[in-house]
mmCIF file of C-alpha atoms in Angstrom:
data_model
loop_
_atom_site.group_PDB
_atom_site.id
_atom_site.type_symbol
_atom_site.label_atom_id
_atom_site.label_comp_id
_atom_site.label_asym_id
_atom_site.label_seq_id
_atom_site.Cartn_x
_atom_site.Cartn_y
_atom_site.Cartn_z
ATOM 1 C CA MET J 1 -11.640 2.378 10.397
ATOM 2 C CA LEU J 2 -12.498 3.075 6.772
ATOM 3 C CA PHE J 3 -15.065 5.651 7.918
ATOM 4 C CA ILE J 4 -12.392 7.603 9.826
ATOM 5 C CA TYR J 5 -10.064 7.618 6.825
ATOM 6 C CA MET J 6 -12.881 8.702 4.498
ATOM 7 C CA ALA J 7 -13.639 11.683 6.746
ATOM 8 C CA MET J 8 -10.115 12.943 6.064
ATOM 9 C CA LEU J 9 -10.757 13.229 2.323
ATOM 10 C CA ASP J 10 -12.471 16.064 0.475
ATOM 11 C CA SER J 11 -13.772 15.022 -2.918
ATOM 12 C CA GLU J 12 -15.858 12.060 -3.978
ATOM 13 C CA ASP J 13 -13.082 10.954 -6.384
ATOM 14 C CA GLU J 14 -10.614 10.867 -3.506
ATOM 15 C CA LYS J 15 -13.045 8.920 -1.327
ATOM 16 C CA GLU J 16 -13.811 6.449 -4.097
ATOM 17 C CA THR J 17 -10.123 5.915 -4.900
ATOM 18 C CA PHE J 18 -9.217 5.481 -1.252
ATOM 19 C CA ALA J 19 -12.090 3.053 -0.632
ATOM 20 C CA GLN J 20 -10.913 0.989 -3.590
ATOM 21 C CA ILE J 21 -7.330 0.993 -2.268
ATOM 22 C CA TYR J 22 -8.500 0.093 1.238
ATOM 23 C CA ASN J 23 -10.762 -2.741 0.116
ATOM 24 C CA THR J 24 -8.270 -4.172 -2.364
ATOM 25 C CA TYR J 25 -4.971 -3.781 -0.542
ATOM 26 C CA SER J 26 -5.541 -3.719 3.229
ATOM 27 C CA GLN J 27 -5.047 -7.473 3.624
ATOM 28 C CA PRO J 28 -1.950 -7.726 1.371
ATOM 29 C CA MET J 29 -0.542 -4.661 3.159
ATOM 30 C CA TYR J 30 -0.975 -6.391 6.498
ATOM 31 C CA GLN J 31 0.715 -9.549 5.172
ATOM 32 C CA ILE J 32 3.709 -7.566 3.937
ATOM 33 C CA ALA J 33 3.987 -5.624 7.206
ATOM 34 C CA TYR J 34 3.711 -8.835 9.205
ATOM 35 C CA ALA J 35 6.401 -10.507 7.055
ATOM 36 C CA VAL J 36 8.752 -7.685 8.015
ATOM 37 C CA LEU J 37 7.772 -7.143 11.650
ATOM 38 C CA GLN J 38 6.622 -10.608 12.784
ATOM 39 C CA ASP J 39 4.246 -8.946 15.255
ATOM 40 C CA VAL J 40 0.484 -8.504 14.889
ATOM 41 C CA GLN J 41 0.203 -5.105 16.622
ATOM 42 C CA GLU J 42 3.236 -3.621 14.881
ATOM 43 C CA ALA J 43 1.975 -4.863 11.500
ATOM 44 C CA GLU J 44 -1.396 -3.204 12.155
ATOM 45 C CA ASP J 45 0.412 0.013 13.115
ATOM 46 C CA ALA J 46 2.463 -0.109 9.908
ATOM 47 C CA VAL J 47 -0.676 -0.517 7.813
ATOM 48 C CA GLN J 48 -2.398 2.381 9.592
ATOM 49 C CA ILE J 49 0.609 4.670 9.094
ATOM 50 C CA SER J 50 0.780 3.593 5.449
ATOM 51 C CA PHE J 51 -2.871 4.505 4.928
ATOM 52 C CA GLU J 52 -2.197 7.914 6.471
ATOM 53 C CA LYS J 53 0.651 8.418 3.985
ATOM 54 C CA ILE J 54 -1.642 7.397 1.141
ATOM 55 C CA ILE J 55 -4.258 9.901 2.295
ATOM 56 C CA LEU J 56 -1.664 12.690 2.395
ATOM 57 C CA HIS J 57 -0.758 11.952 -1.229
ATOM 58 C CA ILE J 58 -4.126 10.735 -2.510
ATOM 59 C CA ASP J 59 -3.873 13.013 -5.543
ATOM 60 C CA LYS J 60 -1.015 10.809 -6.817
ATOM 61 C CA PHE J 61 -3.272 7.767 -6.632
ATOM 62 C CA LEU J 62 -6.246 9.201 -8.529
ATOM 63 C CA ASP J 63 -4.862 8.464 -11.995
ATOM 64 C CA THR J 64 -2.432 5.672 -11.146
ATOM 65 C CA PRO J 65 -3.053 2.538 -13.219
ATOM 66 C CA CYS J 66 -3.707 -0.682 -11.323
ATOM 67 C CA SER J 67 -0.382 -2.246 -12.358
ATOM 68 C CA LYS J 68 1.552 0.623 -10.776
ATOM 69 C CA MET J 69 -0.785 1.014 -7.810
ATOM 70 C CA ARG J 70 0.183 -2.348 -6.367
ATOM 71 C CA SER J 71 3.917 -1.745 -6.496
ATOM 72 C CA LEU J 72 3.544 1.736 -5.051
ATOM 73 C CA ILE J 73 1.510 0.476 -2.112
ATOM 74 C CA VAL J 74 3.985 -2.349 -1.484
ATOM 75 C CA ILE J 75 6.841 0.173 -1.356
ATOM 76 C CA ILE J 76 4.952 2.364 1.102
ATOM 77 C CA VAL J 77 3.951 -0.395 3.523
ATOM 78 C CA ARG J 78 7.288 -2.198 3.342
ATOM 79 C CA ASN J 79 9.265 0.957 4.080
ATOM 80 C CA THR J 80 6.871 1.952 6.846
ATOM 81 C CA ALA J 81 7.272 -1.481 8.449
ATOM 82 C CA VAL J 82 11.058 -1.327 8.174
ATOM 83 C CA ASP J 83 11.037 2.161 9.730
ATOM 84 C CA LEU J 84 8.913 0.881 12.625
ATOM 85 C CA MET J 85 11.252 -2.037 13.151
ATOM 86 C CA ARG J 86 14.272 0.207 13.226
ATOM 87 C CA LYS J 87 12.656 2.673 15.621
ATOM 88 C CA ARG J 88 11.113 0.161 18.002
ATOM 89 C CA ARG J 89 13.750 -2.513 18.028
ATOM 90 C CA SER J 90 16.867 -0.585 17.018
ATOM 91 C CA ILE J 91 17.959 -3.476 14.804
ATOM 92 C CA PRO J 92 19.830 -2.718 11.592
ATOM 93 C CA MET J 93 17.843 -4.003 8.669
ATOM 94 C CA ASP J 94 18.840 -5.599 5.399
ATOM 95 C CA PHE J 95 15.478 -7.161 4.615
ATOM 96 C CA GLU J 96 15.110 -9.707 1.843
ATOM 97 C CA ASP J 97 11.800 -11.560 1.740
ATOM 98 C CA GLU J 98 10.604 -13.641 -1.176
ATOM 99 C CA ALA J 99 6.957 -12.689 -0.607
ATOM 100 C CA VAL J 100 7.753 -8.986 -0.756
ATOM 101 C CA GLN J 101 9.947 -9.433 -3.829
ATOM 102 C CA THR J 102 7.147 -11.364 -5.515
ATOM 103 C CA ALA J 103 4.715 -8.568 -4.648
ATOM 104 C CA LEU J 104 7.070 -6.125 -6.367
ATOM 105 C CA ASP J 105 7.188 -8.156 -9.575
ATOM 106 C CA LEU J 106 6.137 -5.763 -12.301
ATOM 107 C CA THR J 107 4.854 -6.836 -15.682
ATOM 108 C CA ALA J 108 4.939 -4.869 -18.870
ATOM 109 C CA CYS J 109 2.449 -4.980 -21.735
ATOM 110 C CA ASP J 110 4.460 -3.048 -24.284
ATOM 111 C CA GLU J 111 6.888 -4.007 -27.035
ATOM 112 C CA ASP J 112 9.839 -3.023 -24.858
ATOM 113 C CA HIS J 113 9.056 -5.883 -22.470
ATOM 114 C CA MET J 114 12.548 -7.422 -22.617
ATOM 115 C CA ASN J 115 14.315 -4.178 -21.692
ATOM 116 C CA ARG J 116 11.850 -3.557 -18.889
ATOM 117 C CA GLU J 117 12.431 -7.075 -17.536
ATOM 118 C CA MET J 118 16.180 -6.435 -17.559
ATOM 119 C CA LEU J 119 15.635 -3.138 -15.774
ATOM 120 C CA VAL J 120 13.310 -4.683 -13.175
ATOM 121 C CA HIS J 121 15.822 -7.487 -12.599
ATOM 122 C CA ALA J 122 18.695 -5.015 -12.194
ATOM 123 C CA ILE J 123 16.727 -2.803 -9.791
ATOM 124 C CA GLY J 124 15.864 -5.926 -7.785
ATOM 125 C CA GLN J 125 19.591 -6.489 -7.240
ATOM 126 C CA LEU J 126 20.090 -3.060 -5.657
ATOM 127 C CA LYS J 127 19.889 -2.437 -1.936
ATOM 128 C CA GLU J 128 16.301 -1.824 -0.934
ATOM 129 C CA LYS J 129 16.751 1.848 -0.111
ATOM 130 C CA TYR J 130 18.028 2.613 -3.625
ATOM 131 C CA ALA J 131 15.516 0.361 -5.379
ATOM 132 C CA SER J 132 12.567 1.974 -3.574
ATOM 133 C CA ALA J 133 13.713 5.489 -4.405
ATOM 134 C CA LEU J 134 14.205 4.621 -8.092
ATOM 135 C CA GLU J 135 10.828 2.884 -8.330
ATOM 136 C CA LEU J 136 9.036 5.837 -6.745
ATOM 137 C CA LYS J 137 10.767 8.286 -9.084
ATOM 138 C CA TYR J 138 10.633 6.502 -12.420
ATOM 139 C CA TRP J 139 7.634 4.183 -12.215
ATOM 140 C CA HIS J 140 5.404 6.395 -10.153
ATOM 141 C CA GLY J 141 6.642 9.875 -11.069
ATOM 142 C CA PHE J 142 7.110 11.189 -7.553
ATOM 143 C CA THR J 143 9.268 14.225 -6.860
ATOM 144 C CA GLU J 144 12.237 14.060 -4.516
ATOM 145 C CA ARG J 145 10.218 15.817 -1.824
ATOM 146 C CA GLU J 146 7.390 13.262 -2.162
ATOM 147 C CA ILE J 147 9.884 10.390 -2.122
ATOM 148 C CA ALA J 148 11.380 11.835 1.042
ATOM 149 C CA ALA J 149 7.939 11.954 2.668
ATOM 150 C CA PHE J 150 7.100 8.366 1.693
ATOM 151 C CA LEU J 151 10.455 7.003 2.841
ATOM 152 C CA ASN J 152 10.588 9.206 5.941
ATOM 153 C CA ILE J 153 13.932 10.755 4.982
ATOM 154 C CA SER J 154 15.112 14.251 4.071
ATOM 155 C CA ALA J 155 14.863 15.564 0.497
ATOM 156 C CA LYS J 156 18.656 15.636 0.390
ATOM 157 C CA ALA J 157 18.800 11.959 1.369
ATOM 158 C CA ALA J 158 16.201 11.138 -1.301
ATOM 159 C CA ASN J 159 18.303 12.946 -3.902
ATOM 160 C CA SER J 160 21.390 11.078 -2.732
ATOM 161 C CA ARG J 161 19.621 7.718 -2.980
ATOM 162 C CA LEU J 162 18.462 8.524 -6.498
ATOM 163 C CA VAL J 163 21.925 9.584 -7.651
ATOM 164 C CA ARG J 164 23.664 6.596 -6.064
ATOM 165 C CA GLY J 165 20.939 4.234 -7.239
ATOM 166 C CA ARG J 166 21.294 5.398 -10.841
ATOM 167 C CA VAL J 167 25.074 4.928 -10.697
ATOM 168 C CA MET J 168 24.697 1.403 -9.289
ATOM 169 C CA LEU J 169 21.950 0.591 -11.770
ATOM 170 C CA ARG J 170 24.065 1.777 -14.688
ATOM 171 C CA LYS J 171 26.934 -0.488 -13.552
ATOM 172 C CA LEU J 172 24.627 -3.485 -13.183
ATOM 173 C CA LEU J 173 23.097 -2.936 -16.617
ATOM 174 C CA GLU J 174 26.556 -2.597 -18.173
ATOM 175 C CA GLN J 175 27.627 -5.871 -16.530
ATOM 176 C CA GLU J 176 24.498 -7.643 -17.789
ATOM 177 C CA ALA J 177 25.025 -6.239 -21.290
ATOM 178 C CA ASN J 178 28.651 -7.424 -21.260
ATOM 179 C CA GLN J 179 27.572 -10.911 -20.164
ATOM 180 C CA PHE J 180 24.918 -10.987 -22.880
ATOM 181 C CA ASP J 181 27.488 -10.039 -25.557
ATOM 182 C CA LYS J 182 29.794 -12.938 -24.605
#
């Protein structure tokens, strides 16, 4: 399968980056997809679709540091799996899975570690659709159009999720700050 994906890429940098992603993340991607879908074939489909999305946006992955790469890939495969579940089973989804949340755990190496932890914690409390949009925008630097493509929604819906997510995030951070002051 890797050979087929590699044929879709142009430059050696793209091929090298994709091969690294494939070799490092294909198994964790499958585990995440399976945790959501609970079906072997559907999980494999979700991983394949996720790899196709990665190929379409491979330029975004060329300079992405390893710490951000993992969270970005988790967002892509998780949302792809949820989309498949909704389409194939027509079941409304409010997915909370400890394994996926653990996979999203981001660590910071800078002096602003405490603020980042608070931010990560607050984003983790948001509904998944808002959290994913915010993570793609602010941790990975994607545009609204790119976010829309990754989440399989319109650009207008991506914008709406970002606006609503920021409002909810602001409220959560204010509540945490008020609790901290007490």
